[in-house]
JSON list of C-alpha atoms in Angstrom, two decimals:
[
{"chain": "A", "resi": 1, "resn": "MET", "atom": "CA", "xyz": [43.11, -16.75, -10.50]},
{"chain": "A", "resi": 2, "resn": "PRO", "atom": "CA", "xyz": [39.46, -17.27, -11.64]},
{"chain": "A", "resi": 3, "resn": "ARG", "atom": "CA", "xyz": [38.48, -18.19, -8.06]},
{"chain": "A", "resi": 4, "resn": "LEU", "atom": "CA", "xyz": [39.74, -14.83, -6.82]},
{"chain": "A", "resi": 5, "resn": "VAL", "atom": "CA", "xyz": [37.58, -12.94, -9.32]},
{"chain": "A", "resi": 6, "resn": "ILE", "atom": "CA", "xyz": [34.45, -14.90, -8.33]},
{"chain": "A", "resi": 7, "resn": "PHE", "atom": "CA", "xyz": [35.15, -14.37, -4.65]},
{"chain": "A", "resi": 8, "resn": "LEU", "atom": "CA", "xyz": [35.62, -10.60, -5.05]},
{"chain": "A", "resi": 9, "resn": "GLY", "atom": "CA", "xyz": [32.55, -10.26, -7.30]},
{"chain": "A", "resi": 10, "resn": "PHE", "atom": "CA", "xyz": [30.17, -11.95, -4.84]},
{"chain": "A", "resi": 11, "resn": "PRO", "atom": "CA", "xyz": [29.99, -9.05, -2.33]},
{"chain": "A", "resi": 12, "resn": "LEU", "atom": "CA", "xyz": [29.09, -6.63, -5.14]},
{"chain": "A", "resi": 13, "resn": "ILE", "atom": "CA", "xyz": [26.25, -8.86, -6.36]},
{"chain": "A", "resi": 14, "resn": "PHE", "atom": "CA", "xyz": [25.04, -9.22, -2.77]},
{"chain": "A", "resi": 15, "resn": "LEU", "atom": "CA", "xyz": [24.80, -5.42, -2.39]},
{"chain": "A", "resi": 16, "resn": "PHE", "atom": "CA", "xyz": [22.65, -5.11, -5.53]},
{"chain": "A", "resi": 17, "resn": "VAL", "atom": "CA", "xyz": [20.32, -7.92, -4.43]},
{"chain": "A", "resi": 18, "resn": "VAL", "atom": "CA", "xyz": [19.86, -6.47, -0.92]},
{"chain": "A", "resi": 19, "resn": "ASP", "atom": "CA", "xyz": [18.90, -3.04, -2.35]},
{"chain": "A", "resi": 20, "resn": "ALA", "atom": "CA", "xyz": [16.40, -4.64, -4.72]},
{"chain": "A", "resi": 21, "resn": "PHE", "atom": "CA", "xyz": [14.46, -6.15, -1.80]},
{"chain": "A", "resi": 22, "resn": "PRO", "atom": "CA", "xyz": [13.97, -3.53, 0.93]},
{"chain": "A", "resi": 23, "resn": "ILE", "atom": "CA", "xyz": [13.64, -4.82, 4.46]},
{"chain": "A", "resi": 24, "resn": "GLN", "atom": "CA", "xyz": [10.32, -4.23, 6.14]},
{"chain": "A", "resi": 25, "resn": "LYS", "atom": "CA", "xyz": [10.60, -2.59, 9.55]},
{"chain": "A", "resi": 26, "resn": "SER", "atom": "CA", "xyz": [8.01, -1.89, 12.19]},
{"chain": "A", "resi": 27, "resn": "ILE", "atom": "CA", "xyz": [7.46, 0.28, 15.25]},
{"chain": "A", "resi": 28, "resn": "GLU", "atom": "CA", "xyz": [4.93, -0.27, 17.99]},
{"chain": "A", "resi": 29, "resn": "GLY", "atom": "CA", "xyz": [4.00, 2.56, 20.27]},
{"chain": "A", "resi": 30, "resn": "ILE", "atom": "CA", "xyz": [1.46, 5.04, 21.51]},
{"chain": "A", "resi": 31, "resn": "CYS", "atom": "CA", "xyz": [0.25, 7.75, 19.13]},
{"chain": "A", "resi": 32, "resn": "THR", "atom": "CA", "xyz": [0.93, 10.88, 21.15]},
{"chain": "A", "resi": 33, "resn": "ARG", "atom": "CA", "xyz": [-0.05, 13.53, 18.60]},
{"chain": "A", "resi": 34, "resn": "VAL", "atom": "CA", "xyz": [-1.96, 13.91, 15.34]},
{"chain": "A", "resi": 35, "resn": "LEU", "atom": "CA", "xyz": [-0.53, 16.79, 13.30]},
{"chain": "A", "resi": 36, "resn": "ASP", "atom": "CA", "xyz": [-2.95, 16.52, 10.38]},
{"chain": "A", "resi": 37, "resn": "GLY", "atom": "CA", "xyz": [-4.88, 13.88, 8.45]},
{"chain": "A", "resi": 38, "resn": "ASP", "atom": "CA", "xyz": [-1.76, 12.07, 7.25]},
{"chain": "A", "resi": 39, "resn": "THR", "atom": "CA", "xyz": [0.99, 12.86, 9.78]},
{"chain": "A", "resi": 40, "resn": "VAL", "atom": "CA", "xyz": [1.24, 11.63, 13.38]},
{"chain": "A", "resi": 41, "resn": "ILE", "atom": "CA", "xyz": [3.78, 11.23, 16.16]},
{"chain": "A", "resi": 42, "resn": "VAL", "atom": "CA", "xyz": [4.32, 7.70, 17.52]},
{"chain": "A", "resi": 43, "resn": "ASP", "atom": "CA", "xyz": [6.83, 7.36, 20.37]},
{"chain": "A", "resi": 44, "resn": "GLY", "atom": "CA", "xyz": [8.55, 10.58, 19.36]},
{"chain": "A", "resi": 45, "resn": "LYS", "atom": "CA", "xyz": [8.89, 9.61, 15.69]},
{"chain": "A", "resi": 46, "resn": "LYS", "atom": "CA", "xyz": [7.12, 11.56, 12.96]},
{"chain": "A", "resi": 47, "resn": "ILE", "atom": "CA", "xyz": [5.09, 9.19, 10.76]},
{"chain": "A", "resi": 48, "resn": "ARG", "atom": "CA", "xyz": [3.61, 10.09, 7.37]},
{"chain": "A", "resi": 49, "resn": "LEU", "atom": "CA", "xyz": [0.80, 7.74, 6.33]},
{"chain": "A", "resi": 50, "resn": "TYR", "atom": "CA", "xyz": [1.81, 5.85, 3.19]},
{"chain": "A", "resi": 51, "resn": "GLY", "atom": "CA", "xyz": [-0.23, 6.14, 0.02]},
{"chain": "A", "resi": 52, "resn": "ILE", "atom": "CA", "xyz": [-2.70, 8.82, 1.06]},
{"chain": "A", "resi": 53, "resn": "ASP", "atom": "CA", "xyz": [-2.89, 12.58, 0.87]},
{"chain": "A", "resi": 54, "resn": "ALA", "atom": "CA", "xyz": [-5.17, 14.28, 3.40]},
{"chain": "A", "resi": 55, "resn": "PRO", "atom": "CA", "xyz": [-6.30, 17.91, 3.29]},
{"chain": "A", "resi": 56, "resn": "GLU", "atom": "CA", "xyz": [-4.05, 20.39, 5.07]},
{"chain": "A", "resi": 57, "resn": "LYS", "atom": "CA", "xyz": [-5.22, 21.64, 8.50]},
{"chain": "A", "resi": 58, "resn": "SER", "atom": "CA", "xyz": [-6.23, 25.05, 7.15]},
{"chain": "A", "resi": 59, "resn": "GLN", "atom": "CA", "xyz": [-7.83, 23.70, 3.97]},
{"chain": "A", "resi": 60, "resn": "VAL", "atom": "CA", "xyz": [-11.52, 24.28, 3.30]},
{"chain": "A", "resi": 61, "resn": "SER", "atom": "CA", "xyz": [-13.79, 22.90, 0.58]},
{"chain": "A", "resi": 62, "resn": "MET", "atom": "CA", "xyz": [-15.22, 25.04, -2.22]},
{"chain": "A", "resi": 63, "resn": "ASP", "atom": "CA", "xyz": [-18.39, 25.47, -0.15]},
{"chain": "A", "resi": 64, "resn": "GLY", "atom": "CA", "xyz": [-16.48, 26.51, 2.98]},
{"chain": "A", "resi": 65, "resn": "TYR", "atom": "CA", "xyz": [-16.37, 23.31, 5.05]},
{"chain": "A", "resi": 66, "resn": "PRO", "atom": "CA", "xyz": [-13.17, 22.85, 7.13]},
{"chain": "A", "resi": 67, "resn": "ILE", "atom": "CA", "xyz": [-12.11, 19.58, 5.51]},
{"chain": "A", "resi": 68, "resn": "GLY", "atom": "CA", "xyz": [-8.57, 19.77, 6.91]},
{"chain": "A", "resi": 69, "resn": "GLU", "atom": "CA", "xyz": [-9.92, 19.84, 10.45]},
{"chain": "A", "resi": 70, "resn": "TRP", "atom": "CA", "xyz": [-12.38, 17.03, 9.65]},
{"chain": "A", "resi": 71, "resn": "SER", "atom": "CA", "xyz": [-9.54, 14.84, 8.45]},
{"chain": "A", "resi": 72, "resn": "ARG", "atom": "CA", "xyz": [-7.27, 15.56, 11.42]},
{"chain": "A", "resi": 73, "resn": "ASP", "atom": "CA", "xyz": [-10.07, 15.09, 13.96]},
{"chain": "A", "resi": 74, "resn": "PHE", "atom": "CA", "xyz": [-11.17, 11.81, 12.39]},
{"chain": "A", "resi": 75, "resn": "LEU", "atom": "CA", "xyz": [-7.64, 10.40, 12.50]},
{"chain": "A", "resi": 76, "resn": "ALA", "atom": "CA", "xyz": [-7.23, 11.59, 16.09]},
{"chain": "A", "resi": 77, "resn": "ALA", "atom": "CA", "xyz": [-10.48, 9.84, 17.09]},
{"chain": "A", "resi": 78, "resn": "LEU", "atom": "CA", "xyz": [-9.15, 6.61, 15.57]},
{"chain": "A", "resi": 79, "resn": "ILE", "atom": "CA", "xyz": [-5.64, 6.44, 17.02]},
{"chain": "A", "resi": 80, "resn": "LEU", "atom": "CA", "xyz": [-4.73, 9.22, 19.47]},
{"chain": "A", "resi": 81, "resn": "ARG", "atom": "CA", "xyz": [-3.43, 7.79, 22.78]},
{"chain": "A", "resi": 82, "resn": "LYS", "atom": "CA", "xyz": [-3.76, 4.24, 21.45]},
{"chain": "A", "resi": 83, "resn": "LYS", "atom": "CA", "xyz": [-1.07, 1.65, 20.84]},
{"chain": "A", "resi": 84, "resn": "VAL", "atom": "CA", "xyz": [-0.48, 1.28, 17.11]},
{"chain": "A", "resi": 85, "resn": "LYS", "atom": "CA", "xyz": [1.83, -0.67, 14.85]},
{"chain": "A", "resi": 86, "resn": "VAL", "atom": "CA", "xyz": [3.61, 1.15, 12.04]},
{"chain": "A", "resi": 87, "resn": "THR", "atom": "CA", "xyz": [5.03, -0.91, 9.18]},
{"chain": "A", "resi": 88, "resn": "TYR", "atom": "CA", "xyz": [7.45, 0.84, 6.83]},
{"chain": "A", "resi": 89, "resn": "TYR", "atom": "CA", "xyz": [10.24, 0.36, 4.32]},
{"chain": "A", "resi": 90, "resn": "PHE", "atom": "CA", "xyz": [11.86, 3.78, 4.08]},
{"chain": "A", "resi": 91, "resn": "LYS", "atom": "CA", "xyz": [12.05, 7.38, 5.26]},
{"chain": "A", "resi": 92, "resn": "GLY", "atom": "CA", "xyz": [10.78, 10.20, 3.10]},
{"chain": "A", "resi": 93, "resn": "HIS", "atom": "CA", "xyz": [12.35, 13.37, 1.79]},
{"chain": "A", "resi": 94, "resn": "TYR", "atom": "CA", "xyz": [11.81, 15.27, 5.06]},
{"chain": "A", "resi": 95, "resn": "GLY", "atom": "CA", "xyz": [13.14, 12.48, 7.28]},
{"chain": "A", "resi": 96, "resn": "ARG", "atom": "CA", "xyz": [9.68, 11.23, 8.23]},
{"chain": "A", "resi": 97, "resn": "ILE", "atom": "CA", "xyz": [8.93, 7.54, 8.31]},
{"chain": "A", "resi": 98, "resn": "ILE", "atom": "CA", "xyz": [6.51, 6.68, 5.49]},
{"chain": "A", "resi": 99, "resn": "GLY", "atom": "CA", "xyz": [4.39, 3.83, 6.82]},
{"chain": "A", "resi": 100, "resn": "THR", "atom": "CA", "xyz": [1.13, 2.01, 7.19]},
{"chain": "A", "resi": 101, "resn": "ILE", "atom": "CA", "xyz": [-0.54, 2.33, 10.59]},
{"chain": "A", "resi": 102, "resn": "LYS", "atom": "CA", "xyz": [-2.51, -0.59, 11.93]},
{"chain": "A", "resi": 103, "resn": "LEU", "atom": "CA", "xyz": [-4.68, -0.79, 14.98]},
{"chain": "A", "resi": 104, "resn": "GLU", "atom": "CA", "xyz": [-7.12, -3.60, 14.28]},
{"chain": "A", "resi": 105, "resn": "GLU", "atom": "CA", "xyz": [-7.32, -2.51, 10.65]},
{"chain": "A", "resi": 106, "resn": "ASN", "atom": "CA", "xyz": [-5.30, -0.58, 8.08]},
{"chain": "A", "resi": 107, "resn": "ILE", "atom": "CA", "xyz": [-5.80, 3.04, 9.22]},
{"chain": "A", "resi": 108, "resn": "ASN", "atom": "CA", "xyz": [-4.42, 4.46, 5.95]},
{"chain": "A", "resi": 109, "resn": "LEU", "atom": "CA", "xyz": [-7.11, 2.64, 3.99]},
{"chain": "A", "resi": 110, "resn": "ARG", "atom": "CA", "xyz": [-9.78, 3.59, 6.52]},
{"chain": "A", "resi": 111, "resn": "MET", "atom": "CA", "xyz": [-9.00, 7.29, 5.99]},
{"chain": "A", "resi": 112, "resn": "ILE", "atom": "CA", "xyz": [-9.82, 6.87, 2.31]},
{"chain": "A", "resi": 113, "resn": "GLU", "atom": "CA", "xyz": [-12.84, 4.66, 2.97]},
{"chain": "A", "resi": 114, "resn": "GLU", "atom": "CA", "xyz": [-14.39, 7.34, 5.21]},
{"chain": "A", "resi": 115, "resn": "GLY", "atom": "CA", "xyz": [-13.62, 10.13, 2.72]},
{"chain": "A", "resi": 116, "resn": "MET", "atom": "CA", "xyz": [-10.99, 11.83, 4.87]},
{"chain": "A", "resi": 117, "resn": "ALA", "atom": "CA", "xyz": [-8.13, 11.54, 2.37]},
{"chain": "A", "resi": 118, "resn": "ILE", "atom": "CA", "xyz": [-7.45, 10.80, -1.27]},
{"chain": "A", "resi": 119, "resn": "VAL", "atom": "CA", "xyz": [-5.02, 8.32, -2.77]},
{"chain": "A", "resi": 120, "resn": "SER", "atom": "CA", "xyz": [-1.66, 9.97, -3.37]},
{"chain": "A", "resi": 121, "resn": "ASP", "atom": "CA", "xyz": [-0.50, 10.24, -6.96]},
{"chain": "A", "resi": 122, "resn": "PHE", "atom": "CA", "xyz": [2.41, 7.83, -6.54]},
{"chain": "A", "resi": 123, "resn": "ASN", "atom": "CA", "xyz": [0.31, 5.07, -4.92]},
{"chain": "A", "resi": 124, "resn": "LYS", "atom": "CA", "xyz": [-0.59, 2.51, -7.58]},
{"chain": "A", "resi": 125, "resn": "GLU", "atom": "CA", "xyz": [-2.17, -0.07, -5.26]},
{"chain": "A", "resi": 126, "resn": "ARG", "atom": "CA", "xyz": [-5.51, -1.15, -6.65]},
{"chain": "A", "resi": 127, "resn": "GLU", "atom": "CA", "xyz": [-7.11, -1.63, -3.22]},
{"chain": "A", "resi": 128, "resn": "TYR", "atom": "CA", "xyz": [-6.54, 2.04, -2.37]},
{"chain": "A", "resi": 129, "resn": "ARG", "atom": "CA", "xyz": [-7.85, 3.26, -5.76]},
{"chain": "A", "resi": 130, "resn": "ASN", "atom": "CA", "xyz": [-10.97, 1.06, -5.55]},
{"chain": "A", "resi": 131, "resn": "THR", "atom": "CA", "xyz": [-11.68, 2.23, -2.00]},
{"chain": "A", "resi": 132, "resn": "GLU", "atom": "CA", "xyz": [-11.47, 5.88, -3.08]},
{"chain": "A", "resi": 133, "resn": "PHE", "atom": "CA", "xyz": [-13.79, 5.20, -6.02]},
{"chain": "A", "resi": 134, "resn": "VAL", "atom": "CA", "xyz": [-16.44, 3.73, -3.69]},
{"chain": "A", "resi": 135, "resn": "ALA", "atom": "CA", "xyz": [-16.06, 6.62, -1.20]},
{"chain": "A", "resi": 136, "resn": "ARG", "atom": "CA", "xyz": [-16.58, 9.12, -4.03]},
{"chain": "A", "resi": 137, "resn": "LEU", "atom": "CA", "xyz": [-19.70, 7.25, -5.18]},
{"chain": "A", "resi": 138, "resn": "LYS", "atom": "CA", "xyz": [-21.09, 7.29, -1.63]},
{"chain": "A", "resi": 139, "resn": "ARG", "atom": "CA", "xyz": [-20.12, 10.98, -1.29]},
{"chain": "A", "resi": 140, "resn": "VAL", "atom": "CA", "xyz": [-18.74, 10.48, 2.22]},
{"chain": "A", "resi": 141, "resn": "GLY", "atom": "CA", "xyz": [-16.47, 12.92, 4.06]},
{"chain": "A", "resi": 142, "resn": "ILE", "atom": "CA", "xyz": [-14.68, 15.38, 1.81]},
{"chain": "A", "resi": 143, "resn": "PHE", "atom": "CA", "xyz": [-16.32, 13.81, -1.26]},
{"chain": "A", "resi": 144, "resn": "GLY", "atom": "CA", "xyz": [-19.70, 15.04, 0.01]},
{"chain": "A", "resi": 145, "resn": "THR", "atom": "CA", "xyz": [-18.71, 18.69, -0.44]},
{"chain": "A", "resi": 146, "resn": "LEU", "atom": "CA", "xyz": [-19.02, 20.77, -3.62]},
{"chain": "A", "resi": 147, "resn": "GLY", "atom": "CA", "xyz": [-15.36, 20.09, -4.29]},
{"chain": "A", "resi": 148, "resn": "PHE", "atom": "CA", "xyz": [-11.83, 20.84, -3.07]},
{"chain": "A", "resi": 149, "resn": "LEU", "atom": "CA", "xyz": [-8.33, 21.33, -4.32]},
{"chain": "A", "resi": 150, "resn": "LYS", "atom": "CA", "xyz": [-6.09, 18.30, -4.20]},
{"chain": "A", "resi": 151, "resn": "PRO", "atom": "CA", "xyz": [-3.94, 18.73, -1.09]},
{"chain": "A", "resi": 152, "resn": "ARG", "atom": "CA", "xyz": [-0.74, 18.89, -3.16]},
{"chain": "A", "resi": 153, "resn": "PHE", "atom": "CA", "xyz": [-2.13, 21.82, -5.17]},
{"chain": "A", "resi": 154, "resn": "TYR", "atom": "CA", "xyz": [-3.31, 23.53, -1.99]},
{"chain": "A", "resi": 155, "resn": "ARG", "atom": "CA", "xyz": [0.21, 23.25, -0.53]},
{"chain": "A", "resi": 156, "resn": "LYS", "atom": "CA", "xyz": [1.64, 24.98, -3.61]},
{"chain": "A", "resi": 157, "resn": "LEU", "atom": "CA", "xyz": [-0.63, 27.97, -3.06]}
]
């Protein structure tokens, strides 16, 4: 009898362990469209860049600069019509893949480094936070304007 209980309990433990360690997946393909500074289409799949929040397309800075267009155009110059690799663990609330895009470098991090996005509130990775701090000090991209609403606040308006 004790052997039966152990045997039946093993599959349940296995399910909990598998969920605790998500499986990394990846997609390779051509970026066919850049929707905004943090959302692209790769081989027909909508990809949201992990850990960053870029200005919305229509967003402008406090001094009137079109920072949403800057962000989208910068990302398009980096990856549009190029073969990229997307690494991800999960899909987001809207069914989009939340991933890191790599060409020869981490594109998500490059967007922050060049001042075209900020670190999203849920991203606790030190590398991203440090990169944003340096970009703010250098006043590059959107950090060189008189100021702007965080993209998440702008979306609520």
